[in-house]
Structure formats: structure tokens, C-alpha cells
């Protein structure tokens, strides 16, 4: 029995040492040294040039794993080279304990500061955004076709039970452009603020939206209950 006792004590000590080592590693980890590879991977995935500023990665037992991205920009392919999507800062807080214990993704907070999107309706009735999404989806399908799905008895991370405690968007800007020769027009929606609490894929969640349309100040306010349409 003493042998078992000492084995358990040693295991506990090893786990504590490993946890402390992981904590120190993450706290001193500089994600920016991998920035070029990250940018290259994202650019290859969406088939568009990508620019990225600073990357921050922080770990705290109480706050979880926190990821920050600064000055992210997606640019249209040459020769156009027009900015499609950008944001000043993105922040994501992940509850690590829920992930480890329950194999369930629980995001504490997502924040987007000054996101920008320029959506252009083309002559073939598609948009630059749908083309970007179709490009990424075709790559996903190709990867899935190359990989054989293997059944496993292990409990996997549940994406259907995916939850986000808080989503905040501040100072968003949306440009809608129609390039049709018959009816060319540009509509700008500015000062977009969005607050979502208790977001879940299969449940209703409260949505608060503020924006300015055809005005220099916020002139539209929407407070409602929303739910994702899984068919979309």
C-alpha cells in the first residue's frame, strides 16, 4: 500500500510541475515569432493577401486562454488590391477548464474593435465575399475527401454545444457597393455596435444592435431575440 501511496504522490507532483511549466511557457510565449507562418496559412486558405499586426497570447487559471490580434486586413487579389475586410483589434477569451473537463468549447468573450467590410455586388450577381467563402469551402471539401473518417470511442470536442458568453462589436463600418452599370450605387453603414449575450447555436440569444445609416449619428436601434438558421 505504501508503494501505491508514493506512486500517487509522485504523479500528483509531476502533474503540478507540468501545470506550472505549461503556465510559465504560455506566459512567456511570443506568438509573433510565428506571425509570418500564420499570415501565410490564412492567405493560402482564403486565396487572398492578408496583413496582420501584433499577436498576443495570455494564459490565466481564472481568466483562461486569451488571444488578441491587431490590425488584421484581407485584401482583394491583384490587380484590384482593394481592402475587403479589416479590424483594428480582435480579442477571444477561451475557458480552458471547461474544454479539458467537459470536452466542450466555451468562449467567455469575443470583442471586435472597428471591423470593416466592403461588399461588392458583381455583374454575375455574386459578391466578393461569397467568392471568398466559396474559395475557402472548396478547400475544406477537398481536405475532407482526402481524409477518411475514422470512428473513435474517445469523447471528442462538442461543437454543437458551442457557447459564447459575450460578443461585442464596436465601431463597425459596412460598405455595400453595386457595380452594375444599370444601377451603380454605394451605401455606407457606420458606427455599428453589437452586443450579444449567451450565444448558442441551437438556442435564442439576446441581440442589441446600434448603427447609423444615412446619418452622422447612430439613428437605428434594435433590441431583439435572435436564433441561427441552420439551413443557411
mmCIF file of C-alpha atoms in Angstrom:
data_model
loop_
_atom_site.group_PDB
_atom_site.id
_atom_site.type_symbol
_atom_site.label_atom_id
_atom_site.label_comp_id
_atom_site.label_asym_id
_atom_site.label_seq_id
_atom_site.Cartn_x
_atom_site.Cartn_y
_atom_site.Cartn_z
ATOM 1 C CA UNK A 1 0.000 0.000 0.000
ATOM 2 C CA UNK A 2 2.900 2.349 0.732
ATOM 3 C CA UNK A 3 4.180 1.823 -2.795
ATOM 4 C CA UNK A 4 0.805 2.820 -4.259
ATOM 5 C CA UNK A 5 0.708 5.833 -1.961
ATOM 6 C CA UNK A 6 4.134 7.027 -3.098
ATOM 7 C CA UNK A 7 3.294 6.431 -6.755
ATOM 8 C CA UNK A 8 0.179 8.606 -6.368
ATOM 9 C CA UNK A 9 2.171 11.312 -4.601
ATOM 10 C CA UNK A 10 4.787 11.307 -7.372
ATOM 11 C CA UNK A 11 2.066 11.502 -10.032
ATOM 12 C CA UNK A 12 0.446 14.465 -8.285
ATOM 13 C CA UNK A 13 3.810 16.233 -8.019
ATOM 14 C CA UNK A 14 4.535 15.591 -11.708
ATOM 15 C CA UNK A 15 1.126 16.943 -12.708
ATOM 16 C CA UNK A 16 1.673 20.083 -10.608
ATOM 17 C CA UNK A 17 5.166 20.608 -12.063
ATOM 18 C CA UNK A 18 3.842 20.083 -15.608
ATOM 19 C CA UNK A 19 1.000 22.540 -14.987
ATOM 20 C CA UNK A 20 3.425 25.149 -13.624
ATOM 21 C CA UNK A 21 5.727 24.569 -16.590
ATOM 22 C CA UNK A 22 2.844 24.988 -19.034
ATOM 23 C CA UNK A 23 1.749 28.169 -17.256
ATOM 24 C CA UNK A 24 5.260 29.657 -17.425
ATOM 25 C CA UNK A 25 5.668 28.588 -21.066
ATOM 26 C CA UNK A 26 2.403 30.201 -22.195
ATOM 27 C CA UNK A 27 3.059 33.373 -20.194
ATOM 28 C CA UNK A 28 6.462 33.779 -21.842
ATOM 29 C CA UNK A 29 5.383 32.527 -25.254
ATOM 30 C CA UNK A 30 5.766 35.089 -28.049
ATOM 31 C CA UNK A 31 3.195 34.268 -30.725
ATOM 32 C CA UNK A 32 4.631 36.972 -33.000
ATOM 33 C CA UNK A 33 7.567 34.731 -33.911
ATOM 34 C CA UNK A 34 5.035 32.593 -35.807
ATOM 35 C CA UNK A 35 3.188 35.544 -37.337
ATOM 36 C CA UNK A 36 4.612 35.090 -40.840
ATOM 37 C CA UNK A 37 3.547 31.428 -40.903
ATOM 38 C CA UNK A 38 0.092 32.313 -39.573
ATOM 39 C CA UNK A 39 -0.381 35.021 -42.198
ATOM 40 C CA UNK A 40 0.842 32.676 -44.913
ATOM 41 C CA UNK A 41 -1.579 29.937 -43.801
ATOM 42 C CA UNK A 42 -4.579 32.280 -43.656
ATOM 43 C CA UNK A 43 -3.698 33.804 -47.031
ATOM 44 C CA UNK A 44 -3.380 30.356 -48.596
ATOM 45 C CA UNK A 45 -6.660 29.219 -47.041
ATOM 46 C CA UNK A 46 -8.741 32.109 -48.404
ATOM 47 C CA UNK A 47 -6.637 32.760 -51.522
ATOM 48 C CA UNK A 48 -6.269 36.438 -50.685
ATOM 49 C CA UNK A 49 -3.387 38.604 -49.405
ATOM 50 C CA UNK A 50 -3.509 39.073 -45.631
ATOM 51 C CA UNK A 51 -1.840 41.589 -43.341
ATOM 52 C CA UNK A 52 -1.561 41.216 -39.570
ATOM 53 C CA UNK A 53 -0.126 43.353 -36.795
ATOM 54 C CA UNK A 54 0.676 42.229 -33.260
ATOM 55 C CA UNK A 55 -0.424 38.874 -31.806
ATOM 56 C CA UNK A 56 -0.849 38.466 -28.052
ATOM 57 C CA UNK A 57 -1.403 35.206 -26.174
ATOM 58 C CA UNK A 58 -2.022 35.153 -22.426
ATOM 59 C CA UNK A 59 -2.951 32.394 -20.009
ATOM 60 C CA UNK A 60 -4.525 32.702 -16.571
ATOM 61 C CA UNK A 61 -6.126 29.939 -14.500
ATOM 62 C CA UNK A 62 -9.089 32.186 -13.684
ATOM 63 C CA UNK A 63 -9.463 34.057 -16.977
ATOM 64 C CA UNK A 64 -8.440 31.154 -19.225
ATOM 65 C CA UNK A 65 -6.644 31.459 -22.567
ATOM 66 C CA UNK A 66 -6.824 34.903 -24.173
ATOM 67 C CA UNK A 67 -5.862 35.636 -27.778
ATOM 68 C CA UNK A 68 -5.539 39.111 -29.281
ATOM 69 C CA UNK A 69 -4.984 40.145 -32.912
ATOM 70 C CA UNK A 70 -4.209 43.696 -34.028
ATOM 71 C CA UNK A 71 -4.724 45.295 -37.436
ATOM 72 C CA UNK A 72 -5.953 42.317 -39.429
ATOM 73 C CA UNK A 73 -6.617 43.083 -43.106
ATOM 74 C CA UNK A 74 -7.780 40.946 -46.027
ATOM 75 C CA UNK A 75 -7.054 42.416 -49.474
ATOM 76 C CA UNK A 76 -8.534 41.593 -52.863
ATOM 77 C CA UNK A 77 -6.254 39.811 -55.293
ATOM 78 C CA UNK A 78 -4.232 41.865 -57.798
ATOM 79 C CA UNK A 79 -4.722 43.906 -59.854
ATOM 80 C CA UNK A 80 -7.592 45.275 -57.719
ATOM 81 C CA UNK A 81 -5.851 45.105 -54.304
ATOM 82 C CA UNK A 82 -8.852 46.660 -52.544
ATOM 83 C CA UNK A 83 -9.367 46.176 -48.814
ATOM 84 C CA UNK A 84 -12.197 43.666 -48.289
ATOM 85 C CA UNK A 85 -12.192 43.045 -44.544
ATOM 86 C CA UNK A 86 -10.255 44.616 -41.716
ATOM 87 C CA UNK A 87 -10.393 45.195 -37.989
ATOM 88 C CA UNK A 88 -8.346 47.202 -35.541
ATOM 89 C CA UNK A 89 -8.365 44.553 -32.828
ATOM 90 C CA UNK A 90 -9.898 41.156 -32.148
ATOM 91 C CA UNK A 91 -9.972 39.532 -28.726
ATOM 92 C CA UNK A 92 -11.010 36.000 -27.786
ATOM 93 C CA UNK A 93 -11.184 34.500 -24.297
ATOM 94 C CA UNK A 94 -11.466 30.695 -24.032
ATOM 95 C CA UNK A 95 -12.435 28.781 -20.889
ATOM 96 C CA UNK A 96 -9.691 26.147 -20.779
ATOM 97 C CA UNK A 97 -11.069 24.234 -17.778
ATOM 98 C CA UNK A 98 -14.404 23.573 -19.499
ATOM 99 C CA UNK A 99 -12.530 22.380 -22.579
ATOM 100 C CA UNK A 100 -10.350 19.991 -20.593
ATOM 101 C CA UNK A 101 -13.030 18.683 -18.222
ATOM 102 C CA UNK A 102 -16.115 18.509 -20.427
ATOM 103 C CA UNK A 103 -14.592 18.446 -23.936
ATOM 104 C CA UNK A 104 -16.877 21.367 -24.699
ATOM 105 C CA UNK A 105 -15.982 24.721 -26.243
ATOM 106 C CA UNK A 106 -16.986 27.630 -24.047
ATOM 107 C CA UNK A 107 -15.814 31.059 -25.171
ATOM 108 C CA UNK A 108 -16.042 33.636 -22.429
ATOM 109 C CA UNK A 109 -15.748 36.686 -24.629
ATOM 110 C CA UNK A 110 -15.238 37.847 -28.212
ATOM 111 C CA UNK A 111 -14.552 41.503 -28.926
ATOM 112 C CA UNK A 112 -14.096 43.168 -32.318
ATOM 113 C CA UNK A 113 -12.955 46.785 -32.488
ATOM 114 C CA UNK A 114 -13.635 48.805 -35.638
ATOM 115 C CA UNK A 115 -14.363 45.917 -38.015
ATOM 116 C CA UNK A 116 -14.743 46.913 -41.671
ATOM 117 C CA UNK A 117 -16.223 45.065 -44.640
ATOM 118 C CA UNK A 118 -16.568 46.187 -48.260
ATOM 119 C CA UNK A 119 -19.163 44.011 -50.007
ATOM 120 C CA UNK A 120 -19.316 44.414 -53.785
ATOM 121 C CA UNK A 121 -22.115 43.009 -55.905
ATOM 122 C CA UNK A 122 -20.668 41.898 -59.216
ATOM 123 C CA UNK A 123 -22.244 41.670 -62.663
ATOM 124 C CA UNK A 124 -22.875 37.921 -62.272
ATOM 125 C CA UNK A 125 -24.993 38.663 -59.145
ATOM 126 C CA UNK A 126 -22.362 37.229 -56.796
ATOM 127 C CA UNK A 127 -20.319 39.266 -54.338
ATOM 128 C CA UNK A 128 -16.635 39.440 -53.497
ATOM 129 C CA UNK A 129 -17.448 37.963 -50.071
ATOM 130 C CA UNK A 130 -19.293 34.927 -51.470
ATOM 131 C CA UNK A 131 -16.383 34.283 -53.824
ATOM 132 C CA UNK A 132 -14.014 34.388 -50.866
ATOM 133 C CA UNK A 133 -16.210 31.959 -48.877
ATOM 134 C CA UNK A 134 -16.636 29.591 -51.826
ATOM 135 C CA UNK A 135 -12.879 29.522 -52.271
ATOM 136 C CA UNK A 136 -12.395 28.532 -48.635
ATOM 137 C CA UNK A 137 -15.248 25.990 -48.665
ATOM 138 C CA UNK A 138 -13.890 24.245 -51.765
ATOM 139 C CA UNK A 139 -10.578 23.745 -49.973
ATOM 140 C CA UNK A 140 -12.339 22.306 -46.948
ATOM 141 C CA UNK A 141 -14.265 19.831 -49.088
ATOM 142 C CA UNK A 142 -11.075 18.765 -50.822
ATOM 143 C CA UNK A 143 -9.361 18.092 -47.489
ATOM 144 C CA UNK A 144 -12.348 16.140 -46.204
ATOM 145 C CA UNK A 145 -12.437 13.998 -49.338
ATOM 146 C CA UNK A 146 -8.755 13.151 -48.872
ATOM 147 C CA UNK A 147 -9.179 12.138 -45.251
ATOM 148 C CA UNK A 148 -11.030 9.009 -44.245
ATOM 149 C CA UNK A 149 -13.329 9.468 -41.295
ATOM 150 C CA UNK A 150 -12.357 7.113 -38.519
ATOM 151 C CA UNK A 151 -14.742 6.198 -35.717
ATOM 152 C CA UNK A 152 -13.367 6.535 -32.214
ATOM 153 C CA UNK A 153 -14.610 5.651 -28.754
ATOM 154 C CA UNK A 154 -12.963 8.742 -27.339
ATOM 155 C CA UNK A 155 -15.100 11.686 -26.399
ATOM 156 C CA UNK A 156 -14.470 14.469 -28.897
ATOM 157 C CA UNK A 157 -14.866 18.207 -28.520
ATOM 158 C CA UNK A 158 -18.505 19.127 -28.986
ATOM 159 C CA UNK A 159 -19.137 21.917 -31.477
ATOM 160 C CA UNK A 160 -22.930 21.505 -31.290
ATOM 161 C CA UNK A 161 -22.750 22.564 -27.642
ATOM 162 C CA UNK A 162 -20.584 25.533 -28.551
ATOM 163 C CA UNK A 163 -21.383 28.602 -26.420
ATOM 164 C CA UNK A 164 -20.143 32.178 -26.154
ATOM 165 C CA UNK A 165 -20.855 34.136 -23.006
ATOM 166 C CA UNK A 166 -20.410 37.586 -24.564
ATOM 167 C CA UNK A 167 -19.874 39.044 -28.050
ATOM 168 C CA UNK A 168 -19.170 42.744 -28.522
ATOM 169 C CA UNK A 169 -18.602 44.706 -31.730
ATOM 170 C CA UNK A 170 -17.617 48.361 -31.517
ATOM 171 C CA UNK A 171 -17.373 50.972 -34.255
ATOM 172 C CA UNK A 172 -18.133 48.701 -37.191
ATOM 173 C CA UNK A 173 -18.274 50.008 -40.761
ATOM 174 C CA UNK A 174 -20.021 48.297 -43.686
ATOM 175 C CA UNK A 175 -19.822 49.408 -47.330
ATOM 176 C CA UNK A 176 -22.342 47.933 -49.785
ATOM 177 C CA UNK A 177 -21.455 48.603 -53.417
ATOM 178 C CA UNK A 178 -23.361 47.665 -56.550
ATOM 179 C CA UNK A 179 -21.133 47.721 -59.626
ATOM 180 C CA UNK A 180 -23.994 47.152 -62.062
ATOM 181 C CA UNK A 181 -23.859 49.575 -64.978
ATOM 182 C CA UNK A 182 -27.629 49.994 -64.823
ATOM 183 C CA UNK A 183 -27.838 50.871 -61.138
ATOM 184 C CA UNK A 184 -24.412 51.668 -59.635
ATOM 185 C CA UNK A 185 -24.603 52.764 -56.009
ATOM 186 C CA UNK A 186 -22.717 52.757 -52.735
ATOM 187 C CA UNK A 187 -24.362 52.530 -49.301
ATOM 188 C CA UNK A 188 -22.390 53.048 -46.106
ATOM 189 C CA UNK A 189 -23.498 51.857 -42.680
ATOM 190 C CA UNK A 190 -21.334 53.206 -39.883
ATOM 191 C CA UNK A 191 -20.945 53.229 -36.092
ATOM 192 C CA UNK A 192 -22.130 49.623 -35.805
ATOM 193 C CA UNK A 193 -22.248 48.438 -32.195
ATOM 194 C CA UNK A 194 -23.424 44.917 -31.404
ATOM 195 C CA UNK A 195 -23.858 43.172 -28.057
ATOM 196 C CA UNK A 196 -24.821 39.500 -27.797
ATOM 197 C CA UNK A 197 -25.151 37.575 -24.547
ATOM 198 C CA UNK A 198 -25.262 33.794 -24.037
ATOM 199 C CA UNK A 199 -24.825 32.907 -27.696
ATOM 200 C CA UNK A 200 -25.645 29.288 -28.553
ATOM 201 C CA UNK A 201 -26.005 27.550 -31.917
ATOM 202 C CA UNK A 202 -29.368 25.947 -31.190
ATOM 203 C CA UNK A 203 -30.949 28.462 -28.788
ATOM 204 C CA UNK A 204 -32.285 32.011 -28.818
ATOM 205 C CA UNK A 205 -29.998 34.762 -27.589
ATOM 206 C CA UNK A 206 -30.490 38.485 -26.849
ATOM 207 C CA UNK A 207 -29.216 40.838 -29.547
ATOM 208 C CA UNK A 208 -28.619 44.581 -29.173
ATOM 209 C CA UNK A 209 -27.723 46.498 -32.343
ATOM 210 C CA UNK A 210 -26.963 50.194 -32.842
ATOM 211 C CA UNK A 211 -25.872 51.816 -36.125
ATOM 212 C CA UNK A 212 -26.033 54.919 -38.293
ATOM 213 C CA UNK A 213 -27.490 54.801 -41.810
ATOM 214 C CA UNK A 214 -27.680 57.958 -43.955
ATOM 215 C CA UNK A 215 -26.761 59.902 -40.820
ATOM 216 C CA UNK A 216 -23.676 61.161 -38.958
ATOM 217 C CA UNK A 217 -25.003 59.704 -35.686
ATOM 218 C CA UNK A 218 -26.491 56.396 -34.628
ATOM 219 C CA UNK A 219 -30.131 56.541 -35.677
ATOM 220 C CA UNK A 220 -31.187 52.894 -35.656
ATOM 221 C CA UNK A 221 -31.558 50.735 -32.531
ATOM 222 C CA UNK A 222 -32.667 47.103 -32.450
ATOM 223 C CA UNK A 223 -33.195 45.022 -29.310
ATOM 224 C CA UNK A 224 -34.423 41.535 -30.076
ATOM 225 C CA UNK A 225 -34.154 37.791 -29.559
ATOM 226 C CA UNK A 226 -32.300 36.013 -32.351
ATOM 227 C CA UNK A 227 -31.557 32.435 -33.386
ATOM 228 C CA UNK A 228 -29.300 30.973 -36.055
ATOM 229 C CA UNK A 229 -30.901 29.409 -39.101
ATOM 230 C CA UNK A 230 -29.034 26.112 -39.541
ATOM 231 C CA UNK A 231 -30.212 25.869 -43.146
ATOM 232 C CA UNK A 232 -28.117 28.892 -44.133
#
